[in-house]
Coordinates of C-alpha atoms and ligand atoms in Angstrom, one line a residue:
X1 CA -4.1 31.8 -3.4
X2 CA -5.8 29.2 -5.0
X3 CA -7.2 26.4 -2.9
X4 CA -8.2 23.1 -4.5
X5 CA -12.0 21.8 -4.8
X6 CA -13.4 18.2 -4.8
X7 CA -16.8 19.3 -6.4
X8 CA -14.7 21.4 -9.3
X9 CA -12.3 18.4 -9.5
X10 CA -14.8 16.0 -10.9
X11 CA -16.8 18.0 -13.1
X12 CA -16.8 16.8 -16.7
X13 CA -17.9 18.8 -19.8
X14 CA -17.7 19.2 -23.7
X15 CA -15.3 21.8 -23.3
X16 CA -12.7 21.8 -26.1
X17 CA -9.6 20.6 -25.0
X18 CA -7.0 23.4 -25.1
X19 CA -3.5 22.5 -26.7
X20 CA -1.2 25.3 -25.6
X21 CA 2.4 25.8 -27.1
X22 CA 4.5 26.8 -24.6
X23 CA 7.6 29.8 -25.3
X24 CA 9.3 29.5 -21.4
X25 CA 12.2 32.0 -21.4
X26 CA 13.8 32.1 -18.0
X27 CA 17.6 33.2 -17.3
X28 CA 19.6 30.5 -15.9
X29 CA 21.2 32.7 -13.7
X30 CA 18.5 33.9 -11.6
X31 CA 19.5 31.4 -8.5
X32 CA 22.9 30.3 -9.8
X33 CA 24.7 28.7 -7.4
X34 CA 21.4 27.2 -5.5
X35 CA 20.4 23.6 -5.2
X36 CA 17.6 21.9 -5.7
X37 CA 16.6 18.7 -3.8
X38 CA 13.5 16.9 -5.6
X39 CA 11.8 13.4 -3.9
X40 CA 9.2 12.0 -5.7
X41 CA 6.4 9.4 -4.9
X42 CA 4.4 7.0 -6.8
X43 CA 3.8 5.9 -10.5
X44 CA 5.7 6.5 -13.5
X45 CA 3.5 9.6 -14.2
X46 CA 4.7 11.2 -11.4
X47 CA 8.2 10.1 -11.8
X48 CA 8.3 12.0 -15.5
X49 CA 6.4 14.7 -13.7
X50 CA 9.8 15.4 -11.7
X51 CA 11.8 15.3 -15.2
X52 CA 9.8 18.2 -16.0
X53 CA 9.9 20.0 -12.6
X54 CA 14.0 19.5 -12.3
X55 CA 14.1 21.0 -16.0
X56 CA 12.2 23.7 -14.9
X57 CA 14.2 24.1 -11.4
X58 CA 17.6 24.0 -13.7
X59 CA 15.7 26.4 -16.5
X60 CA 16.9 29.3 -13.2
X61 CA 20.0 27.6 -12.9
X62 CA 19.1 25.3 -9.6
X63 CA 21.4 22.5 -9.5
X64 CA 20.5 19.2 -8.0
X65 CA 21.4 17.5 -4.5
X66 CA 21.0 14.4 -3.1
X67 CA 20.0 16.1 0.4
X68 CA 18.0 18.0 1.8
X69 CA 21.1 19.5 4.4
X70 CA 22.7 21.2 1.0
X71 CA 19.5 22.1 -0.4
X72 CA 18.2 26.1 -1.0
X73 CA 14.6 24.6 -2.2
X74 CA 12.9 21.2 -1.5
X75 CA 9.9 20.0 -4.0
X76 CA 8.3 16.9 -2.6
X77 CA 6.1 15.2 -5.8
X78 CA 3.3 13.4 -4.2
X79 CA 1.2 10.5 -5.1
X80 CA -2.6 10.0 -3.5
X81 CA -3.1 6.5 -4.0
X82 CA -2.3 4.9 -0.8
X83 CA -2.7 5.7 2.7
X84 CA 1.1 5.2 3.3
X85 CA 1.4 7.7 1.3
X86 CA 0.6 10.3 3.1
X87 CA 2.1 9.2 6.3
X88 CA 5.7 8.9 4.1
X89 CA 4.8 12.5 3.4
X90 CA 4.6 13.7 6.8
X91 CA 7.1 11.9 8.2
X92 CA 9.6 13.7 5.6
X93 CA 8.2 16.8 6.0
X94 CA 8.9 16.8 9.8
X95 CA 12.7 16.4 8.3
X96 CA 12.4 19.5 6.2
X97 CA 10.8 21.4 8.9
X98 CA 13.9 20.6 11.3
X99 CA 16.1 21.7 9.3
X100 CA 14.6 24.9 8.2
X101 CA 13.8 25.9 12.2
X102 CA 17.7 24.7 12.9
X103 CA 20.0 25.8 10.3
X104 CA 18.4 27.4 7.2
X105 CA 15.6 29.8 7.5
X106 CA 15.8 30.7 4.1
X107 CA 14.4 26.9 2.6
X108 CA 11.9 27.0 0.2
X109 CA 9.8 23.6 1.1
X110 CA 7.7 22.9 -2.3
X111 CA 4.8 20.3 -2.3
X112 CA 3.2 19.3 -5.6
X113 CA 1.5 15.9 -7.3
X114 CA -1.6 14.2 -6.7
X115 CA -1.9 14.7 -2.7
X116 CA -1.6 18.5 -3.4
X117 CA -4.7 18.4 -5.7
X118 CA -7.0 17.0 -2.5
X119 CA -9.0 19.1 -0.5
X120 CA -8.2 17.5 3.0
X121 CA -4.7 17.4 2.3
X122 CA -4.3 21.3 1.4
X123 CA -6.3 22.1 4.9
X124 CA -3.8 19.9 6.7
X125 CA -0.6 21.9 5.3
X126 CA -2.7 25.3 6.0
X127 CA -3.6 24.3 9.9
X128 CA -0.5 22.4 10.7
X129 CA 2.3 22.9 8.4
X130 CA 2.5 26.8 7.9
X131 CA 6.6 26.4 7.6
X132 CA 5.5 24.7 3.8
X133 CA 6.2 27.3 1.6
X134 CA 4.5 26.6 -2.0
X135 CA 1.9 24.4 -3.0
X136 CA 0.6 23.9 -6.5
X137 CA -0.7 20.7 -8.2
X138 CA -0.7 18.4 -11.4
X139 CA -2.2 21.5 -13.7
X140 CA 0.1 24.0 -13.8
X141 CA 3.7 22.4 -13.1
X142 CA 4.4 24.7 -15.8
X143 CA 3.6 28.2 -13.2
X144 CA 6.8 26.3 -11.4
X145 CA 9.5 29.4 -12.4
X146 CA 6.5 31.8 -12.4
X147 CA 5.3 31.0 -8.8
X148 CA 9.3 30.5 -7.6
X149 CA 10.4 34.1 -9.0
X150 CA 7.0 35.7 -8.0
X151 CA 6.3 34.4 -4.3
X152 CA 5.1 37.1 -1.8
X153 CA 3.0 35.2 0.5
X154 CA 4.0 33.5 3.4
X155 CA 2.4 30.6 2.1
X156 CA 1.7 30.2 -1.4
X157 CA -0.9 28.1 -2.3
X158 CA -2.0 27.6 -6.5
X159 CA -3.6 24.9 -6.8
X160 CA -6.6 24.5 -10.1
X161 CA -9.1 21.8 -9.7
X162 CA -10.1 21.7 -13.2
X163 CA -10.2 19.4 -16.1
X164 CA -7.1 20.6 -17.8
X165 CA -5.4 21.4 -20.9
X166 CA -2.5 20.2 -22.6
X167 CA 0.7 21.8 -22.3
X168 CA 3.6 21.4 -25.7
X169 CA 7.4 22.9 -25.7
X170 CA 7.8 21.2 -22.2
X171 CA 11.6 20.5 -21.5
X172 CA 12.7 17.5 -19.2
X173 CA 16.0 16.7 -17.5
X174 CA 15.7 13.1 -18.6
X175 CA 16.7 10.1 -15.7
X176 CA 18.2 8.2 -18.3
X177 CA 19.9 8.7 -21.9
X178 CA 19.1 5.5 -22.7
X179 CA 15.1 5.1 -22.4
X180 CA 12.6 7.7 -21.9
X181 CA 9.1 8.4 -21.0
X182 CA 6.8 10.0 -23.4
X183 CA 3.3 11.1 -21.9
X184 CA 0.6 10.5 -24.8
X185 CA -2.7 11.4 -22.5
X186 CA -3.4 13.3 -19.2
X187 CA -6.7 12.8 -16.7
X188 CA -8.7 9.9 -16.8
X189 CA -12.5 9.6 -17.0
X190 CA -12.9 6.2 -16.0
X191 CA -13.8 6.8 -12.1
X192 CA -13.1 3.8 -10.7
X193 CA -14.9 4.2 -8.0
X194 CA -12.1 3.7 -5.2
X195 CA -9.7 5.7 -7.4
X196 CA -8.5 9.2 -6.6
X197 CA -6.8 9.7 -9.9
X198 CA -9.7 11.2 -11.9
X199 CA -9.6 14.0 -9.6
X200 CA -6.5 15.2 -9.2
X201 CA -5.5 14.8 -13.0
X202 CA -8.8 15.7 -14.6
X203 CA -10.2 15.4 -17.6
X204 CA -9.0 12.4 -20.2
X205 CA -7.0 14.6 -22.8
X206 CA -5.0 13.3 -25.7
X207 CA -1.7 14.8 -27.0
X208 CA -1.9 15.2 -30.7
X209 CA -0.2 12.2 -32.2
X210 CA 2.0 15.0 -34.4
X211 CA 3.3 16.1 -31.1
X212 CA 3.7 12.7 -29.9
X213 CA 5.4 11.3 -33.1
X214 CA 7.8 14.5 -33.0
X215 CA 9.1 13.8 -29.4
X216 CA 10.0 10.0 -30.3
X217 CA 11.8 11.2 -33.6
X218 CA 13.9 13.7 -31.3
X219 CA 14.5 10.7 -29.1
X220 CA 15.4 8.3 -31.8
X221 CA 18.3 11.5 -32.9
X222 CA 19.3 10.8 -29.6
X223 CA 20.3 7.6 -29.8
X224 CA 17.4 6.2 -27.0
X225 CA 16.8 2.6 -27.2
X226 CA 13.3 2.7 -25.9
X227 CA 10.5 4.5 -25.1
X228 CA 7.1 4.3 -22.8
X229 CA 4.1 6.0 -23.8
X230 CA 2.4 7.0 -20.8
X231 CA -1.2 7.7 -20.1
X232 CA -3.7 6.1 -17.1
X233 CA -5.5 4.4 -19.9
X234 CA -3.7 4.3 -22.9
X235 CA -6.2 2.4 -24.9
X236 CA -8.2 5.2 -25.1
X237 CA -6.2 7.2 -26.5
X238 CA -7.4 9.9 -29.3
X239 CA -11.3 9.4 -28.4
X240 CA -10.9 12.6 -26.8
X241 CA -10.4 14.6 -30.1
X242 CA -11.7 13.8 -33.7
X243 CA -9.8 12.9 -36.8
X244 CA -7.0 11.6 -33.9
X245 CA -5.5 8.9 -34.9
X246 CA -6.6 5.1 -32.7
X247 CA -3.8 3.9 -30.1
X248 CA -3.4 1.1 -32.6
X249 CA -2.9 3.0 -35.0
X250 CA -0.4 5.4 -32.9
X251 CA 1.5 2.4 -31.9
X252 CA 1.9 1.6 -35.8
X253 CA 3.3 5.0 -36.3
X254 CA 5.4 5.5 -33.5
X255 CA 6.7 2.0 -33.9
X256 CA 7.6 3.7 -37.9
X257 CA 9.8 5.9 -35.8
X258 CA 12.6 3.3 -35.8
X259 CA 12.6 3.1 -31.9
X260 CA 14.8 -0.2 -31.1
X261 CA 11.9 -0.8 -28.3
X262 CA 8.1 0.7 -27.5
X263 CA 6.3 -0.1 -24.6
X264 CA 3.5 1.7 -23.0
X265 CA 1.3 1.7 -19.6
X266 CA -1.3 1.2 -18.8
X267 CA -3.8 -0.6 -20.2
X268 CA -7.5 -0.1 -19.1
X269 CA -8.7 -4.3 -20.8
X270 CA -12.1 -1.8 -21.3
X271 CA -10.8 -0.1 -24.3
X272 CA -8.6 -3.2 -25.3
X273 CA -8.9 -3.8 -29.2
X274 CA -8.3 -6.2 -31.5
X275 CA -6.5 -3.7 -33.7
X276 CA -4.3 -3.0 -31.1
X277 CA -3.6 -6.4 -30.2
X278 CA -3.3 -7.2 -33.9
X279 CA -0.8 -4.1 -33.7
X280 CA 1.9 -5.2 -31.4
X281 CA 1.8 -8.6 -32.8
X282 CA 2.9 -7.4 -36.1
X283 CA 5.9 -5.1 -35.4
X284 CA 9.3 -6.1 -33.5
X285 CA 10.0 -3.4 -32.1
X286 CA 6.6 -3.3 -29.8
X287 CA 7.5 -5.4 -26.9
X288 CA 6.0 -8.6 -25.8
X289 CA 4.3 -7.4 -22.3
X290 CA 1.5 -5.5 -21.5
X291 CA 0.5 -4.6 -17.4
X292 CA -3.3 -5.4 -17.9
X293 CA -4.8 -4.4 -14.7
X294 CA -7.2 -6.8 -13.1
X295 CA -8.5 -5.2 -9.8
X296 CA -10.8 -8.1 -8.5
X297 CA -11.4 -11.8 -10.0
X298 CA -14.9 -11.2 -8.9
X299 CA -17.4 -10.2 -11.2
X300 CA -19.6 -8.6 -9.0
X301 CA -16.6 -6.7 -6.7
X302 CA -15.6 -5.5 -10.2
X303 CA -19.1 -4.0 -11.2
X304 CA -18.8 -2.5 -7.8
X305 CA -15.3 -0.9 -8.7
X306 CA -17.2 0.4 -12.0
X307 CA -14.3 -1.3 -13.9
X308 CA -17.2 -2.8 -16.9
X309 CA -16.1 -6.0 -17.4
X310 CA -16.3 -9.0 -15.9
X311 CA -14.1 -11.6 -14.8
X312 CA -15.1 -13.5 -17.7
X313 CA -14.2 -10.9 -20.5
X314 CA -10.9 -10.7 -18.7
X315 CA -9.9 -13.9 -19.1
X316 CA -11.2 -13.9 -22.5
X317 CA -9.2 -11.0 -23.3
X318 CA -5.9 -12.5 -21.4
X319 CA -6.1 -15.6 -24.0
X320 CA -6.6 -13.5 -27.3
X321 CA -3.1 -11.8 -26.4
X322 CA -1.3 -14.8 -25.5
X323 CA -2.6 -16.6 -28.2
X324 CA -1.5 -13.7 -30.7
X325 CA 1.5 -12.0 -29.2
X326 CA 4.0 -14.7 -28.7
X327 CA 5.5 -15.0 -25.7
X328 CA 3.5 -12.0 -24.2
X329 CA 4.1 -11.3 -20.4
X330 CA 1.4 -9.8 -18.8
X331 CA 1.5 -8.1 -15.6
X332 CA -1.4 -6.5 -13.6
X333 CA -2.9 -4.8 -10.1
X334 CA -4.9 -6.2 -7.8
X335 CA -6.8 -4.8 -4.8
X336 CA -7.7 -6.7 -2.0
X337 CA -10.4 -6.2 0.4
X338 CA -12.9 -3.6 -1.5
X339 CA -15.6 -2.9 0.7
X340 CA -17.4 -6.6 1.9
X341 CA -15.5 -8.4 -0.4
X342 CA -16.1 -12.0 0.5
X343 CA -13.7 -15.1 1.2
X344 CA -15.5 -16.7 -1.8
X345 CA -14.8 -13.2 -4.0
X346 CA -11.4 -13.0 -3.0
X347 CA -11.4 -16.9 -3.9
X348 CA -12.3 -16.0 -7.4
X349 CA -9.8 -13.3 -7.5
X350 CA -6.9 -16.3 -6.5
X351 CA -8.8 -18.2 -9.2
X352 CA -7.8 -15.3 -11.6
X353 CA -4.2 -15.7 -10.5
X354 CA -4.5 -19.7 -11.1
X355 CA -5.6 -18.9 -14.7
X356 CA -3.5 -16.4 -15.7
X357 CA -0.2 -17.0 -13.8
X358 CA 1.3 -13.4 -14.2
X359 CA 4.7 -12.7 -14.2
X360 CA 4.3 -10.2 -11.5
X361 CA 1.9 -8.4 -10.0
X362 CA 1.6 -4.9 -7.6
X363 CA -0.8 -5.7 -4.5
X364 CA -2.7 -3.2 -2.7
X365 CA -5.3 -3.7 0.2
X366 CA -8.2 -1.5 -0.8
X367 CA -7.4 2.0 1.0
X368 CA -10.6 4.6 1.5
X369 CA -9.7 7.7 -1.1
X370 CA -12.1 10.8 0.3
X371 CA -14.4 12.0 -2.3
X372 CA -14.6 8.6 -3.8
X373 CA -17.5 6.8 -4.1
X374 CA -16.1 3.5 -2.5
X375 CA -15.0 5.3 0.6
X376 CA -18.7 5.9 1.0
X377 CA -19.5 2.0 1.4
X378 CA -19.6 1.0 4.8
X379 CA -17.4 -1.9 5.1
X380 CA -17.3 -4.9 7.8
X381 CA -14.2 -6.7 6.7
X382 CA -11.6 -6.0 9.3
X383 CA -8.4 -4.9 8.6
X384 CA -6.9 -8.0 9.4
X385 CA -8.6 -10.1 7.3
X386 CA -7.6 -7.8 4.4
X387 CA -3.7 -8.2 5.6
X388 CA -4.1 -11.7 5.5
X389 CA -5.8 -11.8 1.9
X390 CA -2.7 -9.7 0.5
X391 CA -0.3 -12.1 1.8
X392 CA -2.0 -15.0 0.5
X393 CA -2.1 -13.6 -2.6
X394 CA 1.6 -12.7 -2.8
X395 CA 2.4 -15.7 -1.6
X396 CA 0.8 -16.6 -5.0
X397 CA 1.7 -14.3 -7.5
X398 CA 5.7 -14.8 -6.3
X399 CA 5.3 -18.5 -7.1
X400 CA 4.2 -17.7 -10.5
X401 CA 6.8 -15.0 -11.0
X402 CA 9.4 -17.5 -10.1
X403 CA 7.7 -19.9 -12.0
X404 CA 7.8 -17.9 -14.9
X405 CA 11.5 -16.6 -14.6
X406 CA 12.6 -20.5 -14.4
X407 CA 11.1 -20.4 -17.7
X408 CA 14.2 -18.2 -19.0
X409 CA 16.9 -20.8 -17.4
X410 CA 19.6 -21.3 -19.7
X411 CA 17.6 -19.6 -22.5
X412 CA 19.5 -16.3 -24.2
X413 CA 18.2 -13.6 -25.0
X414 CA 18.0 -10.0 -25.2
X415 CA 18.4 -7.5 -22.8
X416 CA 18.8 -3.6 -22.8
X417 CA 21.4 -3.2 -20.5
X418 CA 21.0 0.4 -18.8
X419 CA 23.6 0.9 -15.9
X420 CA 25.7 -0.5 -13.6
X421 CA 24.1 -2.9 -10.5
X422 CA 23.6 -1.3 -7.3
X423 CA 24.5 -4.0 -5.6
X424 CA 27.4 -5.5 -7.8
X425 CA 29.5 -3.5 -9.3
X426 CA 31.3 -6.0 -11.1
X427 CA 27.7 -6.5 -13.2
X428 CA 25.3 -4.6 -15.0
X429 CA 21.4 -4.5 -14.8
X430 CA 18.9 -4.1 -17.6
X431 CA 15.8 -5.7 -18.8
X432 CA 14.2 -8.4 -21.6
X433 CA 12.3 -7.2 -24.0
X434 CA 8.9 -9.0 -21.6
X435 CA 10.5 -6.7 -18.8
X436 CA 12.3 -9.2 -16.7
X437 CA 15.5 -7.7 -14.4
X438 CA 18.6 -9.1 -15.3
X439 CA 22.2 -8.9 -13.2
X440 CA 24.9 -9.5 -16.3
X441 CA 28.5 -10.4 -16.2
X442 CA 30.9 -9.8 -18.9
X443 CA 28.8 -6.2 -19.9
X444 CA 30.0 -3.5 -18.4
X445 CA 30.8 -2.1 -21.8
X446 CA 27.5 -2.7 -23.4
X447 CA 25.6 0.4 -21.3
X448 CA 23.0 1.2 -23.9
X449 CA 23.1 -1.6 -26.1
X450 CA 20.6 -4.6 -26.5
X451 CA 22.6 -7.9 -26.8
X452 CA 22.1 -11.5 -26.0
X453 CA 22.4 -12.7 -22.7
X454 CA 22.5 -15.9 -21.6
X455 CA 20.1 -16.7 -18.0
X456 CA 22.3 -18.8 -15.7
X457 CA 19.8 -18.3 -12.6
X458 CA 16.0 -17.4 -12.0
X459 CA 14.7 -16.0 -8.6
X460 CA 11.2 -14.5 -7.6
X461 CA 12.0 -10.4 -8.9
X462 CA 15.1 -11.1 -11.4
X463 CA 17.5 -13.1 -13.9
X464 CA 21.1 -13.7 -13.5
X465 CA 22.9 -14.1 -16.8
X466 CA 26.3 -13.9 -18.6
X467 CA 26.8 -11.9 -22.2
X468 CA 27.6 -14.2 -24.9
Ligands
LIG1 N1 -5.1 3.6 -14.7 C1 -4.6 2.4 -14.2 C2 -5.7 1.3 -14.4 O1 -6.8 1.6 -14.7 O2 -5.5 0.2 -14.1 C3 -4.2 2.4 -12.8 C4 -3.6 3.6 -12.2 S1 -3.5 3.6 -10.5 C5 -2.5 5.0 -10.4 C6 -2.5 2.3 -10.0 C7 -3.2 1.2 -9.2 O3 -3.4 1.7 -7.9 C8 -4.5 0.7 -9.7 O4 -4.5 -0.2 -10.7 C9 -5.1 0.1 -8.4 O5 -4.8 -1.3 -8.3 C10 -4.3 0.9 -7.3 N2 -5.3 1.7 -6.6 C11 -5.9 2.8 -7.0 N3 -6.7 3.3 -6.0 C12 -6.6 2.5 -5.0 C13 -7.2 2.5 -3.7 N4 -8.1 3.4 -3.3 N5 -6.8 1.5 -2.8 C14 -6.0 0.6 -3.2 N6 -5.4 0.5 -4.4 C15 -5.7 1.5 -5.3
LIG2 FE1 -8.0 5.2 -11.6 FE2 -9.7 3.7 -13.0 FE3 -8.7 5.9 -14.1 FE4 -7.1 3.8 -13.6 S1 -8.8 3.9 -15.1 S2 -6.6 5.9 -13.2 S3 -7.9 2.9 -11.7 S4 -10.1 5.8 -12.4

C-alpha cells in the first residue's frame, strides 16, 4: 500500500530525469473473455491517459463495454480541477457500488487520474468507499497489468507522489485512426497558485524529441491526418534537459514529418517565443490556432495567480500572433472570482474579452484546490456574485464566438472530416484548420480526408456547410 502525500507531491529537485524504455510482455489470454468498462474525466491529458490504460486493459485480453452492467472491471480516470468533479465521481461510484452489492461480487472498481493523486481524496475512498478495489495514480499507469494480475489486498492502494519519470514503448488503443494525441511533456512546474495540477503530475519532464519525432513518423505510416502535441505548457518544452531541442524548433521538425496537420496545447503566453511564433507562421501544415490561456484580465489578480505577466504583456503577445499568423484563432481559459477579485478586476478581465474577441473560451469560477496556496486566501466574494460574473462573461465570449463564426459565412474552406454526426446521420462532422465544428452534407465518403467545404450557416459552437 502506497498512500499519496501533498508535502512529497510538491517537492522539486535537480534530480536527473529518468527516461525508461519499457519491454511489457503480458499474455492476452490471461482474462479472455472479460470486459472492461473505462469513463474518463477531464482534459485531453487525461483523455490520452485512458488510450494507454484500455491498451493496457486489452494487453490481458479485456475487451471493452459501454456499461458498467456487462463489465468484469470498471477504471474511472479522474480529473482534480473542479469541484464538480468530484461530486460526478461519487455520484458514479454509488452506481458501481450497486451493482457490485446486487449482481456481481466479483467487480473490480479501478480509480486512477488526478483525484487519486490527492491526499483527501484517497482518505475518503479508505473511510467510506472500502467496496473500491484499486487505486493508483498519474505515475505508474504503467503497474496497471502488474497491480491487476498481482492484487491480494482487499483494497489496493499504489499511489507515488513524486516528481516522475518518463516512461517510452507505451502502446495506446487510439480513439481515432484519423488524428491522434502525442504527449511531448509530463508535470508542470508553474504552480499557479489555485492549480492542483503540479501536484498530481509532478515534475515538468520533457520526452526526447527522438522519441517524439519517432511516434509522429509511425503515425504519418498510418495514414493520420493530424496530430496534437500535448503537454500543460508546451512552450517550455526541452528546458528540462540540455542539448533538447526548443519547442520551436520541435514544431519545425515534427512539422518535417509530413503530418497533413500539427496542433498542440497548451500554451503557458510565459514561455511564448518569437521563434515559435515565427515557427508556425512559416509552415502549412502548423495550424492557425493556439488556446492561449488568459486566467484574469487583471494585472494584479494575475500576480496573485503567480501567472508572471501582466494583462498588458498579454495583449501584447495576442497582437504579435495575429499580426504574424494569418488568420490565427486563439482560444483561452478564464477563471472568475479568484479570492477578492473586484467588480472593477473582473471589469478588466471583460475588457480583455473586448480586446481580444476569442473564438471561444472555457469558463470556470475559481474553485478552492486543498494544498494550494489560493485556497489559503480567505475570500469574501460570495458565491453568487461569482455565478453571476461567469454568466456575464459567457454571455460575452458566445457573442464573439458567433461573431467570429459569421466570419466563415459562405466562405470555403477546409475541414478534416472525422466521423459521422451524432445528431444527423445524413451529415458528417469535422473541423477547420482554426478548429471550428462543422456539420457537412454531401461527405459521407470523405471520413479522413481534408476537402473544401463550403459554410452555409454560423451558430455560437459550430458551422454548417456543404462539400464542394
Ligand atoms: N496548463 C494550462 C495553463 O497553464 O493554462 C492549464 C491546464 S488546467 C488543467 C486547465 C484550466 O483549468 C486552467 O487553464 C484554468 O483556467 C482551470 N483551472 C485550474 N485550476 C482551477 C481552479 N482551482 N479553479 C478554477 N479553474 C481552474
Ligand atoms: Fe496549472 Fe499553471 Fe501548470 Fe497550467 S501552468 S497546469 S494552470 S500550474
Amino acid at each position: 500500500m502506497k498512500l499519496p502525500n501533498l508535502l512529497d507531491a510538491k517537492k522539486r529537485t535537480n534530480e536527473e530525469v529518468k527516461h525508461i524504455y519499457l519491454e511489457d510482455n503480458y499474455d492476452s489470454n490471461t482474462f479472455k473473455g472479460q470486459k472492461y468498462f473505462l469513463r474518463t474525466y477531464g482534459c485531453q491529458m487525461n483523455v490520452h491517459d485512458s488510450e494507454e490504460i484500455a491498451a493496457r486493459l486489452e494487453s490481458l485480453g479485456f475487451t471493452s463495454t459501454d456499461t458498467i452492467e456487462t463489465a468484469d472491471v470498471v477504471v474511472l480516470n479522474t480529473c482534480a480541477i473542479r469541484e464538480n468533479a468530484h461530486d460526478k465521481l461519487y455520484g458514479f461510484l454509488g452506481r458501481c457500488k450497486h451493482e457490485k452489492e446486487k449482481n456481481n461480487n466479483d467487480l473490480i472498481i479501478a480509480i486512477c487520474g488526478c483525484m487519486a493523486q490527492e491526499e483527501n481524496v484517497v482518505n475518503e475512498i479508505m473511510t467510506k468507499h472500502p467496496y473500491v478495489d484499486l487505486v493508483f495514480g498519474t505515475h505508474n499507469i504503467h503497474e496497471l497489468q502488474a497491480l491487476l494480475l498481482n492484487r491480494k489486498e482487499k483494497q489496493n492502494i499504489e499511489v507515488y507522489s513524486c516528481e516522475g519519470d518518463v516512461y517510452e514503448n507505451v502502446s495506446y488503443k487510439r480513439d481515432s485512426d484519423i488524428k491522434a494525441w502525442v504527449n511531448i511533456q509530463y508535470g508542470c512546474d508553474k504552480f499557479c497558485t489555485y492549480c492542483i495540477v503540479p501536484y498530481t503530475r509532478g515534475k515538468q519532464r520533457s520526452r526526447s524529441s527522438k522519441d517524439i519525432i519517432k511516434e509522429v513518423e509511425a503515425l504519418v505510416k498510418k495514414g493520420y491526418k493530424e496530430v496534437t502535441l500535448l503537454g500543460q505548457n508546451v512552450n517550455a518544452y526541452g528546458k528540462d534537459i540540455e542539448g533538447e531541442l526548443s519547442f520551436a524548433d520541435l514544431l519545425l521538425k515534427v512539422s518535417d514529418t509530413g503530418i497533413p496537420r500539427l496542433r498542440f496545447v497548451t500554451s503557458h503566453p510565459w514561455d511564448f517565443t518569437d521563434e515559435m511564433i515565427d515557427a508556425i507562421a512559416s509552415r502549412e501544415n502548423i495550424m492557425p490556432y493556439i488556446h492561449l490561456p488568459l486566467q484574469s484580465g487583471s494585472s494584479r489578480i494575475l500576480k496573485l495567480m503567480g501567472r508572471r505577466y501582466t494583462k498588458e504583456e498579454y495583449l501584447d503577445l495576442y497582437k504579435k500572433i495575429k499580426d504574424k499568423v494569418k488568420g490565427c484563432a486563439i482560444t483561452t481559459d478564464i477563471i472568475v472570482g479568484f479570492p477578492n477579485e473586484t467588480e472593477e478586476e473582473f471589469k478588466e478581465t471583460l475588457d480583455v474579452v473586448n480586446k481580444c474577441k476569442y473564438d471561444s473560451a472555457f469558463t470556470f469560477i475559481y474553485s478552492p484546490r486543498e494544498g494550494t496556496p489560493a485556497a489559503k486566501m480567505e475570500d469574501k466574494i460570495s458565491l453568487e456574485t461569482k455565478e453571476q460574473r461567469l454568466q456575464e462573461l459567457n454571455e460575452l465570449v458566445n457573442s464573439y464566438s458567433l461573431a467570429a463564426n459569421k466570419e466563415y459565412l459562405n466562405k470555403t474552406v477546409p475541414v478534416l472530416i472525422e466521423g459521422i454526426s451524432e445528431k444527423d446521420s445524413n451529415k458528417v462532422f469535422g473541423y477547420t484548420d482554426t478548429m471550428k465544428l462543422v456539420n457537412v452534407i454531401n461527405a459521407q465518403d470523405k471520413i479522413g480526408e481534408i476537402i473544401d467545404v463550403k459554410i452555409t450557416d454560423a451558430k455560437s459552437f459550430s458551422l454548417d456547410g456543404e462539400a464542394i
